[in-house]
Amino acid sequence: MLRDLHTRHDDIRHRAAFRGCTTELLAVQQELVDYLLTKKSQLTGHVDPVSGATRNYNSFV
């Protein structure tokens, strides 16, 4: 699932841009990535040194 969220989906991005909600789409994508990484860290027992506030997987926008 994380790999899918890191993949660029041009059809979805095009629809979001057409409707004027690109910012919201990227915010939801970022929130999902942060949530999944946090859950993964909790399940594996690892402490995540990087806080969710400093992550940005949408920096190519």
PDB file of N, CA, C and O in Angstrom:
ATOM      1  N   MET A   1       0.814  -1.188   0.000  1.00  0.00           N
ATOM      2  CA  MET A   1       0.000   0.000   0.000  1.00  0.00           C
ATOM      3  C   MET A   1       0.866   1.264   0.000  1.00  0.00           C
ATOM      4  O   MET A   1       0.551   2.218  -0.692  1.00  0.00           O
ATOM      5  N   LEU A   2       1.943   1.249   0.767  1.00  0.00           N
ATOM      6  CA  LEU A   2       2.837   2.410   0.766  1.00  0.00           C
ATOM      7  C   LEU A   2       3.437   2.638  -0.613  1.00  0.00           C
ATOM      8  O   LEU A   2       3.557   3.777  -1.060  1.00  0.00           O
ATOM      9  N   ARG A   3       3.787   1.569  -1.287  1.00  0.00           N
ATOM     10  CA  ARG A   3       4.345   1.694  -2.632  1.00  0.00           C
ATOM     11  C   ARG A   3       3.322   2.349  -3.566  1.00  0.00           C
ATOM     12  O   ARG A   3       3.658   3.203  -4.377  1.00  0.00           O
ATOM     13  N   ASP A   4       2.064   1.956  -3.442  1.00  0.00           N
ATOM     14  CA  ASP A   4       1.008   2.549  -4.262  1.00  0.00           C
ATOM     15  C   ASP A   4       0.841   4.038  -3.976  1.00  0.00           C
ATOM     16  O   ASP A   4       0.634   4.835  -4.890  1.00  0.00           O
ATOM     17  N   LEU A   5       0.946   4.417  -2.712  1.00  0.00           N
ATOM     18  CA  LEU A   5       0.800   5.831  -2.362  1.00  0.00           C
ATOM     19  C   LEU A   5       1.980   6.664  -2.849  1.00  0.00           C
ATOM     20  O   LEU A   5       1.840   7.856  -3.071  1.00  0.00           O
ATOM     21  N   HIS A   6       3.112   6.044  -3.007  1.00  0.00           N
ATOM     22  CA  HIS A   6       4.292   6.761  -3.514  1.00  0.00           C
ATOM     23  C   HIS A   6       4.333   6.794  -5.041  1.00  0.00           C
ATOM     24  O   HIS A   6       5.176   7.462  -5.618  1.00  0.00           O
ATOM     25  N   THR A   7       3.418   6.077  -5.682  1.00  0.00           N
ATOM     26  CA  THR A   7       3.348   6.046  -7.137  1.00  0.00           C
ATOM     27  C   THR A   7       2.528   7.235  -7.624  1.00  0.00           C
ATOM     28  O   THR A   7       1.501   7.563  -7.051  1.00  0.00           O
ATOM     29  N   ARG A   8       2.983   7.823  -8.677  1.00  0.00           N
ATOM     30  CA  ARG A   8       2.273   8.972  -9.234  1.00  0.00           C
ATOM     31  C   ARG A   8       1.083   8.476 -10.062  1.00  0.00           C
ATOM     32  O   ARG A   8       1.234   7.681 -10.972  1.00  0.00           O
ATOM     33  N   HIS A   9      -0.113   8.940  -9.728  1.00  0.00           N
ATOM     34  CA  HIS A   9      -1.338   8.549 -10.420  1.00  0.00           C
ATOM     35  C   HIS A   9      -1.854   9.755 -11.203  1.00  0.00           C
ATOM     36  O   HIS A   9      -2.586  10.588 -10.676  1.00  0.00           O
ATOM     37  N   ASP A  10      -1.459   9.827 -12.457  1.00  0.00           N
ATOM     38  CA  ASP A  10      -1.783  10.998 -13.262  1.00  0.00           C
ATOM     39  C   ASP A  10      -3.279  11.184 -13.503  1.00  0.00           C
ATOM     40  O   ASP A  10      -3.754  12.320 -13.521  1.00  0.00           O
ATOM     41  N   ASP A  11      -4.030  10.096 -13.674  1.00  0.00           N
ATOM     42  CA  ASP A  11      -5.475  10.231 -13.878  1.00  0.00           C
ATOM     43  C   ASP A  11      -6.150  10.879 -12.676  1.00  0.00           C
ATOM     44  O   ASP A  11      -6.982  11.790 -12.823  1.00  0.00           O
ATOM     45  N   ILE A  12      -5.790  10.420 -11.488  1.00  0.00           N
ATOM     46  CA  ILE A  12      -6.383  10.972 -10.265  1.00  0.00           C
ATOM     47  C   ILE A  12      -5.932  12.411 -10.071  1.00  0.00           C
ATOM     48  O   ILE A  12      -6.725  13.287  -9.728  1.00  0.00           O
ATOM     49  N   ARG A  13      -4.654  12.680 -10.307  1.00  0.00           N
ATOM     50  CA  ARG A  13      -4.148  14.053 -10.152  1.00  0.00           C
ATOM     51  C   ARG A  13      -4.802  15.005 -11.157  1.00  0.00           C
ATOM     52  O   ARG A  13      -5.097  16.148 -10.844  1.00  0.00           O
ATOM     53  N   HIS A  14      -5.029  14.518 -12.362  1.00  0.00           N
ATOM     54  CA  HIS A  14      -5.670  15.348 -13.381  1.00  0.00           C
ATOM     55  C   HIS A  14      -7.096  15.711 -12.953  1.00  0.00           C
ATOM     56  O   HIS A  14      -7.512  16.862 -13.063  1.00  0.00           O
ATOM     57  N   ARG A  15      -7.846  14.715 -12.460  1.00  0.00           N
ATOM     58  CA  ARG A  15      -9.208  14.990 -11.992  1.00  0.00           C
ATOM     59  C   ARG A  15      -9.208  15.958 -10.819  1.00  0.00           C
ATOM     60  O   ARG A  15     -10.056  16.840 -10.743  1.00  0.00           O
ATOM     61  N   ALA A  16      -8.252  15.791  -9.906  1.00  0.00           N
ATOM     62  CA  ALA A  16      -8.166  16.694  -8.753  1.00  0.00           C
ATOM     63  C   ALA A  16      -7.850  18.113  -9.211  1.00  0.00           C
ATOM     64  O   ALA A  16      -8.434  19.075  -8.711  1.00  0.00           O
ATOM     65  N   ALA A  17      -6.943  18.246 -10.162  1.00  0.00           N
ATOM     66  CA  ALA A  17      -6.598  19.579 -10.671  1.00  0.00           C
ATOM     67  C   ALA A  17      -7.785  20.216 -11.378  1.00  0.00           C
ATOM     68  O   ALA A  17      -8.053  21.410 -11.220  1.00  0.00           O
ATOM     69  N   PHE A  18      -8.526  19.418 -12.140  1.00  0.00           N
ATOM     70  CA  PHE A  18      -9.703  19.917 -12.856  1.00  0.00           C
ATOM     71  C   PHE A  18     -10.754  20.423 -11.877  1.00  0.00           C
ATOM     72  O   PHE A  18     -11.415  21.428 -12.117  1.00  0.00           O
ATOM     73  N   ARG A  19     -10.886  19.745 -10.757  1.00  0.00           N
ATOM     74  CA  ARG A  19     -11.879  20.137  -9.746  1.00  0.00           C
ATOM     75  C   ARG A  19     -11.336  21.130  -8.732  1.00  0.00           C
ATOM     76  O   ARG A  19     -12.055  21.569  -7.836  1.00  0.00           O
ATOM     77  N   GLY A  20     -10.053  21.442  -8.816  1.00  0.00           N
ATOM     78  CA  GLY A  20      -9.456  22.430  -7.919  1.00  0.00           C
ATOM     79  C   GLY A  20      -9.163  21.906  -6.523  1.00  0.00           C
ATOM     80  O   GLY A  20      -9.154  22.684  -5.566  1.00  0.00           O
ATOM     81  N   CYS A  21      -8.918  20.618  -6.404  1.00  0.00           N
ATOM     82  CA  CYS A  21      -8.676  20.067  -5.070  1.00  0.00           C
ATOM     83  C   CYS A  21      -7.346  19.297  -4.987  1.00  0.00           C
ATOM     84  O   CYS A  21      -7.234  18.328  -4.244  1.00  0.00           O
ATOM     85  N   THR A  22      -6.350  19.743  -5.720  1.00  0.00           N
ATOM     86  CA  THR A  22      -5.037  19.100  -5.690  1.00  0.00           C
ATOM     87  C   THR A  22      -4.435  19.143  -4.288  1.00  0.00           C
ATOM     88  O   THR A  22      -3.885  18.151  -3.813  1.00  0.00           O
ATOM     89  N   THR A  23      -4.557  20.264  -3.613  1.00  0.00           N
ATOM     90  CA  THR A  23      -4.001  20.409  -2.268  1.00  0.00           C
ATOM     91  C   THR A  23      -4.626  19.396  -1.319  1.00  0.00           C
ATOM     92  O   THR A  23      -3.916  18.756  -0.528  1.00  0.00           O
ATOM     93  N   GLU A  24      -5.932  19.239  -1.397  1.00  0.00           N
ATOM     94  CA  GLU A  24      -6.621  18.286  -0.531  1.00  0.00           C
ATOM     95  C   GLU A  24      -6.200  16.848  -0.838  1.00  0.00           C
ATOM     96  O   GLU A  24      -6.010  16.044   0.072  1.00  0.00           O
ATOM     97  N   LEU A  25      -6.066  16.525  -2.117  1.00  0.00           N
ATOM     98  CA  LEU A  25      -5.633  15.185  -2.511  1.00  0.00           C
ATOM     99  C   LEU A  25      -4.259  14.876  -1.935  1.00  0.00           C
ATOM    100  O   LEU A  25      -4.035  13.810  -1.358  1.00  0.00           O
ATOM    101  N   LEU A  26      -3.335  15.798  -2.071  1.00  0.00           N
ATOM    102  CA  LEU A  26      -1.978  15.575  -1.568  1.00  0.00           C
ATOM    103  C   LEU A  26      -1.950  15.507  -0.047  1.00  0.00           C
ATOM    104  O   LEU A  26      -1.181  14.740   0.530  1.00  0.00           O
ATOM    105  N   ALA A  27      -2.816  16.280   0.609  1.00  0.00           N
ATOM    106  CA  ALA A  27      -2.889  16.240   2.069  1.00  0.00           C
ATOM    107  C   ALA A  27      -3.392  14.884   2.550  1.00  0.00           C
ATOM    108  O   ALA A  27      -2.854  14.309   3.507  1.00  0.00           O
ATOM    109  N   VAL A  28      -4.395  14.346   1.879  1.00  0.00           N
ATOM    110  CA  VAL A  28      -4.918  13.026   2.248  1.00  0.00           C
ATOM    111  C   VAL A  28      -3.869  11.953   1.990  1.00  0.00           C
ATOM    112  O   VAL A  28      -3.666  11.049   2.812  1.00  0.00           O
ATOM    113  N   GLN A  29      -3.175  12.050   0.865  1.00  0.00           N
ATOM    114  CA  GLN A  29      -2.123  11.090   0.546  1.00  0.00           C
ATOM    115  C   GLN A  29      -1.035  11.140   1.613  1.00  0.00           C
ATOM    116  O   GLN A  29      -0.584  10.097   2.100  1.00  0.00           O
ATOM    117  N   GLN A  30      -0.620  12.324   2.001  1.00  0.00           N
ATOM    118  CA  GLN A  30       0.410  12.482   3.025  1.00  0.00           C
ATOM    119  C   GLN A  30      -0.056  11.916   4.361  1.00  0.00           C
ATOM    120  O   GLN A  30       0.686  11.226   5.060  1.00  0.00           O
ATOM    121  N   GLU A  31      -1.300  12.175   4.704  1.00  0.00           N
ATOM    122  CA  GLU A  31      -1.857  11.675   5.959  1.00  0.00           C
ATOM    123  C   GLU A  31      -1.878  10.139   5.983  1.00  0.00           C
ATOM    124  O   GLU A  31      -1.547   9.515   6.988  1.00  0.00           O
ATOM    125  N   LEU A  32      -2.255   9.532   4.869  1.00  0.00           N
ATOM    126  CA  LEU A  32      -2.267   8.071   4.778  1.00  0.00           C
ATOM    127  C   LEU A  32      -0.864   7.483   4.898  1.00  0.00           C
ATOM    128  O   LEU A  32      -0.658   6.481   5.592  1.00  0.00           O
ATOM    129  N   VAL A  33       0.100   8.091   4.244  1.00  0.00           N
ATOM    130  CA  VAL A  33       1.483   7.609   4.316  1.00  0.00           C
ATOM    131  C   VAL A  33       1.986   7.704   5.753  1.00  0.00           C
ATOM    132  O   VAL A  33       2.562   6.746   6.289  1.00  0.00           O
ATOM    133  N   ASP A  34       1.745   8.839   6.401  1.00  0.00           N
ATOM    134  CA  ASP A  34       2.185   9.011   7.787  1.00  0.00           C
ATOM    135  C   ASP A  34       1.540   7.979   8.710  1.00  0.00           C
ATOM    136  O   ASP A  34       2.196   7.386   9.565  1.00  0.00           O
ATOM    137  N   TYR A  35       0.235   7.771   8.530  1.00  0.00           N
ATOM    138  CA  TYR A  35      -0.489   6.799   9.345  1.00  0.00           C
ATOM    139  C   TYR A  35       0.078   5.386   9.157  1.00  0.00           C
ATOM    140  O   TYR A  35       0.337   4.677  10.130  1.00  0.00           O
ATOM    141  N   LEU A  36       0.279   4.994   7.913  1.00  0.00           N
ATOM    142  CA  LEU A  36       0.787   3.651   7.639  1.00  0.00           C
ATOM    143  C   LEU A  36       2.207   3.453   8.166  1.00  0.00           C
ATOM    144  O   LEU A  36       2.540   2.391   8.697  1.00  0.00           O
ATOM    145  N   LEU A  37       3.046   4.462   8.040  1.00  0.00           N
ATOM    146  CA  LEU A  37       4.411   4.350   8.565  1.00  0.00           C
ATOM    147  C   LEU A  37       4.407   4.276  10.092  1.00  0.00           C
ATOM    148  O   LEU A  37       5.184   3.521  10.689  1.00  0.00           O
ATOM    149  N   THR A  38       3.519   5.028  10.730  1.00  0.00           N
ATOM    150  CA  THR A  38       3.402   4.974  12.183  1.00  0.00           C
ATOM    151  C   THR A  38       2.925   3.605  12.630  1.00  0.00           C
ATOM    152  O   THR A  38       3.476   3.013  13.566  1.00  0.00           O
ATOM    153  N   LYS A  39       1.897   3.092  11.958  1.00  0.00           N
ATOM    154  CA  LYS A  39       1.388   1.758  12.288  1.00  0.00           C
ATOM    155  C   LYS A  39       2.467   0.693  12.094  1.00  0.00           C
ATOM    156  O   LYS A  39       2.622  -0.208  12.915  1.00  0.00           O
ATOM    157  N   LYS A  40       3.207   0.807  11.000  1.00  0.00           N
ATOM    158  CA  LYS A  40       4.281  -0.153  10.716  1.00  0.00           C
ATOM    159  C   LYS A  40       5.326  -0.112  11.835  1.00  0.00           C
ATOM    160  O   LYS A  40       5.774  -1.155  12.305  1.00  0.00           O
ATOM    161  N   SER A  41       5.695   1.089  12.269  1.00  0.00           N
ATOM    162  CA  SER A  41       6.675   1.228  13.349  1.00  0.00           C
ATOM    163  C   SER A  41       6.153   0.626  14.646  1.00  0.00           C
ATOM    164  O   SER A  41       6.897  -0.039  15.372  1.00  0.00           O
ATOM    165  N   GLN A  42       4.877   0.847  14.936  1.00  0.00           N
ATOM    166  CA  GLN A  42       4.287   0.295  16.153  1.00  0.00           C
ATOM    167  C   GLN A  42       4.264  -1.232  16.114  1.00  0.00           C
ATOM    168  O   GLN A  42       4.561  -1.888  17.105  1.00  0.00           O
ATOM    169  N   LEU A  43       3.888  -1.788  14.977  1.00  0.00           N
ATOM    170  CA  LEU A  43       3.781  -3.236  14.853  1.00  0.00           C
ATOM    171  C   LEU A  43       5.134  -3.937  14.909  1.00  0.00           C
ATOM    172  O   LEU A  43       5.255  -5.055  15.409  1.00  0.00           O
ATOM    173  N   THR A  44       6.160  -3.279  14.380  1.00  0.00           N
ATOM    174  CA  THR A  44       7.485  -3.894  14.382  1.00  0.00           C
ATOM    175  C   THR A  44       8.272  -3.552  15.639  1.00  0.00           C
ATOM    176  O   THR A  44       9.346  -4.109  15.863  1.00  0.00           O
ATOM    177  N   GLY A  45       7.764  -2.623  16.445  1.00  0.00           N
ATOM    178  CA  GLY A  45       8.434  -2.256  17.683  1.00  0.00           C
ATOM    179  C   GLY A  45       9.577  -1.281  17.507  1.00  0.00           C
ATOM    180  O   GLY A  45      10.352  -1.061  18.425  1.00  0.00           O
ATOM    181  N   HIS A  46       9.684  -0.697  16.339  1.00  0.00           N
ATOM    182  CA  HIS A  46      10.735   0.287  16.097  1.00  0.00           C
ATOM    183  C   HIS A  46      10.263   1.675  16.496  1.00  0.00           C
ATOM    184  O   HIS A  46       9.108   2.020  16.332  1.00  0.00           O
ATOM    185  N   VAL A  47      11.209   2.470  16.976  1.00  0.00           N
ATOM    186  CA  VAL A  47      10.921   3.861  17.293  1.00  0.00           C
ATOM    187  C   VAL A  47      11.264   4.678  16.075  1.00  0.00           C
ATOM    188  O   VAL A  47      12.364   4.581  15.531  1.00  0.00           O
ATOM    189  N   ASP A  48      10.322   5.500  15.631  1.00  0.00           N
ATOM    190  CA  ASP A  48      10.524   6.323  14.441  1.00  0.00           C
ATOM    191  C   ASP A  48      11.198   7.631  14.840  1.00  0.00           C
ATOM    192  O   ASP A  48      10.603   8.441  15.537  1.00  0.00           O
ATOM    193  N   PRO A  49      12.463   7.862  14.431  1.00  0.00           N
ATOM    194  CA  PRO A  49      13.175   9.074  14.821  1.00  0.00           C
ATOM    195  C   PRO A  49      12.661  10.332  14.120  1.00  0.00           C
ATOM    196  O   PRO A  49      12.896  11.435  14.579  1.00  0.00           O
ATOM    197  N   VAL A  50      11.958  10.168  13.023  1.00  0.00           N
ATOM    198  CA  VAL A  50      11.465  11.321  12.269  1.00  0.00           C
ATOM    199  C   VAL A  50      10.001  11.511  12.608  1.00  0.00           C
ATOM    200  O   VAL A  50       9.201  10.609  12.460  1.00  0.00           O
ATOM    201  N   SER A  51       9.669  12.718  13.054  1.00  0.00           N
ATOM    202  CA  SER A  51       8.260  12.965  13.375  1.00  0.00           C
ATOM    203  C   SER A  51       7.462  13.122  12.099  1.00  0.00           C
ATOM    204  O   SER A  51       7.989  13.474  11.058  1.00  0.00           O
ATOM    205  N   GLY A  52       6.163  12.870  12.183  1.00  0.00           N
ATOM    206  CA  GLY A  52       5.288  12.988  11.025  1.00  0.00           C
ATOM    207  C   GLY A  52       5.250  14.390  10.457  1.00  0.00           C
ATOM    208  O   GLY A  52       4.968  14.588   9.288  1.00  0.00           O
ATOM    209  N   ALA A  53       5.559  15.379  11.273  1.00  0.00           N
ATOM    210  CA  ALA A  53       5.498  16.769  10.811  1.00  0.00           C
ATOM    211  C   ALA A  53       6.606  17.099   9.821  1.00  0.00           C
ATOM    212  O   ALA A  53       6.469  18.020   9.022  1.00  0.00           O
ATOM    213  N   THR A  54       7.703  16.359   9.859  1.00  0.00           N
ATOM    214  CA  THR A  54       8.822  16.694   8.971  1.00  0.00           C
ATOM    215  C   THR A  54       8.821  15.872   7.696  1.00  0.00           C
ATOM    216  O   THR A  54       9.587  16.144   6.796  1.00  0.00           O
ATOM    217  N   ARG A  55       7.969  14.857   7.615  1.00  0.00           N
ATOM    218  CA  ARG A  55       7.899  14.033   6.408  1.00  0.00           C
ATOM    219  C   ARG A  55       7.119  14.775   5.336  1.00  0.00           C
ATOM    220  O   ARG A  55       6.147  15.450   5.613  1.00  0.00           O
ATOM    221  N   ASN A  56       7.556  14.620   4.103  1.00  0.00           N
ATOM    222  CA  ASN A  56       6.788  15.163   2.993  1.00  0.00           C
ATOM    223  C   ASN A  56       7.063  14.318   1.754  1.00  0.00           C
ATOM    224  O   ASN A  56       8.103  14.444   1.144  1.00  0.00           O
ATOM    225  N   TYR A  57       6.099  13.484   1.423  1.00  0.00           N
ATOM    226  CA  TYR A  57       6.247  12.603   0.277  1.00  0.00           C
ATOM    227  C   TYR A  57       5.675  13.220  -0.984  1.00  0.00           C
ATOM    228  O   TYR A  57       5.664  12.602  -2.023  1.00  0.00           O
ATOM    229  N   ASN A  58       5.182  14.439  -0.892  1.00  0.00           N
ATOM    230  CA  ASN A  58       4.596  15.116  -2.042  1.00  0.00           C
ATOM    231  C   ASN A  58       5.436  16.319  -2.468  1.00  0.00           C
ATOM    232  O   ASN A  58       4.958  17.243  -3.067  1.00  0.00           O
ATOM    233  N   SER A  59       6.717  16.286  -2.169  1.00  0.00           N
ATOM    234  CA  SER A  59       7.575  17.425  -2.442  1.00  0.00           C
ATOM    235  C   SER A  59       7.809  17.681  -3.908  1.00  0.00           C
ATOM    236  O   SER A  59       8.267  18.732  -4.302  1.00  0.00           O
ATOM    237  N   PHE A  60       7.458  16.701  -4.774  1.00  0.00           N
ATOM    238  CA  PHE A  60       7.654  16.894  -6.204  1.00  0.00           C
ATOM    239  C   PHE A  60       6.571  17.754  -6.822  1.00  0.00           C
ATOM    240  O   PHE A  60       6.602  18.053  -8.006  1.00  0.00           O
ATOM    241  N   VAL A  61       5.595  18.181  -6.042  1.00  0.00           N
ATOM    242  CA  VAL A  61       4.492  19.001  -6.569  1.00  0.00           C
ATOM    243  C   VAL A  61       4.913  20.445  -6.592  1.00  0.00           C
ATOM    244  O   VAL A  61       5.540  20.969  -5.769  1.00  0.00           O
TER     245      VAL A  61
END
